[in-house]
Amino acid sequence: ETGVTQTPRHLVMGMTNKKSLKCEQHLGHNAMYWYKQSAKKPLELMFVYSLEERVENNSVPSRFSPECPNSSHLFLHLHTLQPEDSALYLCASSQESRGPGNTIYFGEGSWLTVV
Amino acid sequence: ELKVEQNPLFLSMQEGKNYTIYCNYSTTSDRLYWYRQDPGKSLESLFVLLSNGAVKQEGRLMASLDTKARLSTLHITAAVHDLSATYFCAVGDNNNDMRFGAGTRLTVKP
């Protein structure tokens, strides 16, 4: 148990579907992140939220839409995805998004397959 | 743009042997992290290194940082099977975000 919980752990969706990934952190942190991990690329930062405000959006396609309703919850809404979006999506949290030495704690990830 | 390179990407070693994983990065940074990931599992934080010459040890793993050379090493002493996993280094960039290396997949064989 890492203190960061992701659901679902596995998701298969068609290209026309709309689905959402959910993340909840129980660590009292005020920053949350979405990362993408695929077989062909290093771990990629997608979005950063600090105090519920989006502070980073690394050129992610609009078919990925994040939502952070409070400091403990983070969603990734998925719409009209492509097969190349199939990957492990990792949620993470830290005490603050900007500061040296702040360890980022990861959830166990949501395995997404787009068919 | 900060680039992080790990090598080797794949490492197969026998139990009891020693080996080192290297992490090079391209621009100045004041912090470096090592993570471990087991198959199908999350990334687990191992070490945070914040200063030149920093050395941290936990069990059979020891990490060091040379900020002048822009190099960190993860040294494995007397490897055991339980250390089989993928190890990632991550480097903080100027925006205080982290850039990850590609990972080193370690397999320890009896």
XYZ file of C-alpha atoms in Angstrom:
225
model
C 0.000 0.000 0.000
C 1.672 3.204 -1.152
C -0.980 5.687 -0.015
C -1.932 6.398 -3.624
C -4.824 4.327 -4.952
C -5.770 4.041 -8.592
C -8.894 2.558 -10.171
C -9.491 0.704 -12.331
C -6.293 -1.313 -12.417
C -7.088 -2.594 -15.886
C -9.244 -1.014 -18.582
C -10.005 -2.042 -22.137
C -11.840 0.510 -24.231
C -12.829 1.081 -27.815
C -11.715 4.145 -29.715
C -15.158 5.729 -29.503
C -15.649 5.132 -25.776
C -15.472 7.628 -22.947
C -13.934 6.406 -19.727
C -12.178 7.851 -16.697
C -9.253 6.857 -14.513
C -9.456 7.731 -10.849
C -6.714 8.420 -8.346
C -6.953 9.052 -4.613
C -4.107 9.857 -2.251
C -4.232 9.364 1.503
C -0.936 11.072 2.334
C -2.081 14.641 2.911
C -0.121 15.835 -0.110
C -1.040 18.943 -2.061
C 0.351 18.064 -5.484
C -0.812 15.304 -7.810
C 0.474 14.041 -11.135
C -0.406 11.875 -14.106
C 2.414 9.972 -15.811
C 2.331 7.714 -18.848
C 4.554 4.651 -19.009
C 4.787 2.795 -22.308
C 7.144 0.137 -23.545
C 8.773 2.409 -26.090
C 9.397 5.591 -24.108
C 10.669 6.633 -20.709
C 8.153 7.610 -18.092
C 6.435 10.778 -19.330
C 4.890 13.495 -17.196
C 1.448 14.447 -18.506
C -0.162 16.767 -15.968
C 0.659 18.364 -12.638
C -1.813 19.819 -10.178
C -0.708 21.868 -7.201
C -3.350 22.932 -4.697
C -5.981 21.780 -7.180
C -4.703 24.110 -9.881
C -3.152 22.717 -13.047
C 0.433 23.935 -13.245
C 1.798 21.685 -15.978
C 0.411 20.332 -19.200
C 3.137 18.760 -21.266
C 1.659 18.993 -24.757
C -0.791 16.221 -24.064
C -3.493 15.646 -26.732
C -6.916 16.984 -25.847
C -8.376 13.481 -25.858
C -6.870 13.315 -22.345
C -8.636 15.640 -19.941
C -7.570 15.856 -16.296
C -9.730 16.955 -13.400
C -8.707 17.675 -9.822
C -11.777 18.406 -7.676
C -9.760 18.517 -4.433
C -6.256 17.852 -3.206
C -6.974 14.168 -2.576
C -8.557 13.195 -5.883
C -7.415 13.287 -9.468
C -9.182 12.038 -12.576
C -8.070 11.441 -16.130
C -10.985 11.538 -18.557
C -10.420 9.596 -21.760
C -12.252 10.210 -25.040
C -11.695 8.936 -28.589
C -8.331 7.431 -27.786
C -6.004 5.785 -30.271
C -4.381 2.348 -30.018
C -1.008 4.032 -29.425
C -2.447 5.460 -26.201
C -2.362 1.975 -24.727
C 0.012 2.190 -21.763
C 0.298 2.163 -18.000
C -0.993 5.401 -16.524
C 0.530 6.227 -13.178
C -0.846 8.676 -10.685
C 1.485 10.202 -8.129
C 1.473 12.738 -5.333
C 3.951 14.789 -3.333
C 3.938 17.365 -0.596
C 4.378 20.183 -3.089
C 5.110 20.246 -6.757
C 7.949 22.737 -6.597
C 10.725 22.120 -4.168
C 13.903 20.098 -4.025
C 13.931 16.822 -2.240
C 10.208 16.191 -2.377
C 9.733 12.519 -3.006
C 6.934 11.639 -5.372
C 4.827 8.650 -4.356
C 3.284 6.583 -7.109
C 0.097 4.572 -7.337
C 0.149 1.090 -8.803
C -1.082 2.295 -12.144
C -3.986 1.701 -14.485
C -3.248 -0.545 -17.438
C -5.102 0.863 -20.434
C -5.656 -1.014 -23.678
C -7.329 0.777 -26.573
C -8.823 -1.527 -29.198
C 16.139 20.260 -22.404
C 17.189 17.879 -19.696
C 18.010 14.372 -20.922
C 18.567 11.404 -18.667
C 20.383 8.295 -19.836
C 20.675 5.056 -17.940
C 22.897 2.147 -18.725
C 22.746 -0.671 -19.039
C 19.089 -1.021 -20.006
C 19.160 -4.734 -19.314
C 21.327 -6.467 -16.728
C 21.475 -10.146 -15.934
C 23.699 -11.084 -13.044
C 24.332 -14.010 -10.747
C 23.552 -14.018 -7.083
C 26.461 -12.889 -4.979
C 27.973 -10.658 -7.643
C 28.432 -6.898 -7.607
C 27.407 -4.483 -10.308
C 26.760 -0.794 -10.960
C 23.982 0.983 -12.845
C 24.828 4.398 -14.256
C 22.658 7.453 -14.704
C 23.944 10.404 -16.737
C 22.076 13.638 -17.207
C 22.618 16.556 -19.529
C 22.034 19.776 -17.551
C 22.625 21.062 -14.048
C 20.305 19.685 -11.415
C 20.183 19.779 -7.643
C 18.421 16.509 -7.035
C 18.355 12.967 -8.249
C 16.054 10.107 -7.346
C 16.246 6.339 -7.668
C 13.087 4.255 -7.915
C 12.401 0.543 -8.103
C 9.505 -0.995 -10.021
C 8.444 -4.622 -9.810
C 6.424 -6.071 -12.711
C 2.845 -4.864 -12.578
C 3.577 -2.741 -9.546
C 4.093 0.887 -8.684
C 7.372 2.777 -8.495
C 8.916 2.626 -5.040
C 11.210 5.417 -3.915
C 14.685 4.179 -2.971
C 16.929 7.218 -2.610
C 16.892 10.990 -2.907
C 20.295 12.590 -3.499
C 20.514 16.336 -3.079
C 24.163 17.356 -3.040
C 27.461 16.681 -4.734
C 29.158 13.700 -3.163
C 25.969 12.461 -1.519
C 26.011 8.753 -0.787
C 23.123 6.758 0.594
C 22.904 3.065 1.385
C 20.023 0.746 2.070
C 20.795 -2.931 2.410
C 22.631 -4.158 -0.673
C 22.018 -0.947 -2.635
C 24.173 2.162 -2.500
C 23.557 5.317 -4.510
C 25.947 8.185 -5.100
C 25.821 11.527 -6.869
C 28.525 13.521 -8.651
C 26.914 16.761 -9.770
C 30.069 17.956 -11.532
C 30.145 14.890 -13.736
C 26.338 14.845 -13.901
C 26.440 11.215 -12.927
C 24.742 9.037 -10.382
C 25.478 5.394 -9.712
C 23.448 2.657 -8.092
C 25.768 -0.038 -6.820
C 24.508 -3.512 -6.052
C 26.521 -5.592 -3.607
C 26.225 -9.383 -3.410
C 23.020 -9.473 -5.419
C 20.102 -11.636 -4.364
C 17.066 -12.734 -6.360
C 14.769 -10.327 -4.506
C 16.579 -7.426 -6.130
C 15.234 -8.396 -9.554
C 13.209 -5.409 -10.744
C 13.450 -2.379 -13.000
C 15.397 0.539 -11.554
C 14.770 4.101 -12.672
C 16.737 7.222 -12.023
C 14.958 10.567 -12.234
C 16.484 14.029 -12.294
C 14.873 17.277 -11.270
C 14.787 19.898 -14.009
C 14.630 23.705 -13.829
C 10.858 23.607 -13.513
C 11.188 21.395 -10.448
C 9.679 18.499 -12.331
C 11.356 15.149 -12.843
C 12.744 13.528 -15.980
C 13.037 9.779 -15.855
C 15.626 7.534 -17.419
C 14.509 4.591 -19.513
C 15.060 2.171 -16.666
C 17.412 -0.742 -16.084
C 15.776 -4.145 -16.006
C 17.762 -6.217 -13.530
C 17.485 -9.994 -13.364
C 19.379 -11.808 -10.641
C 19.858 -15.500 -11.325
C 20.675 -18.188 -8.776
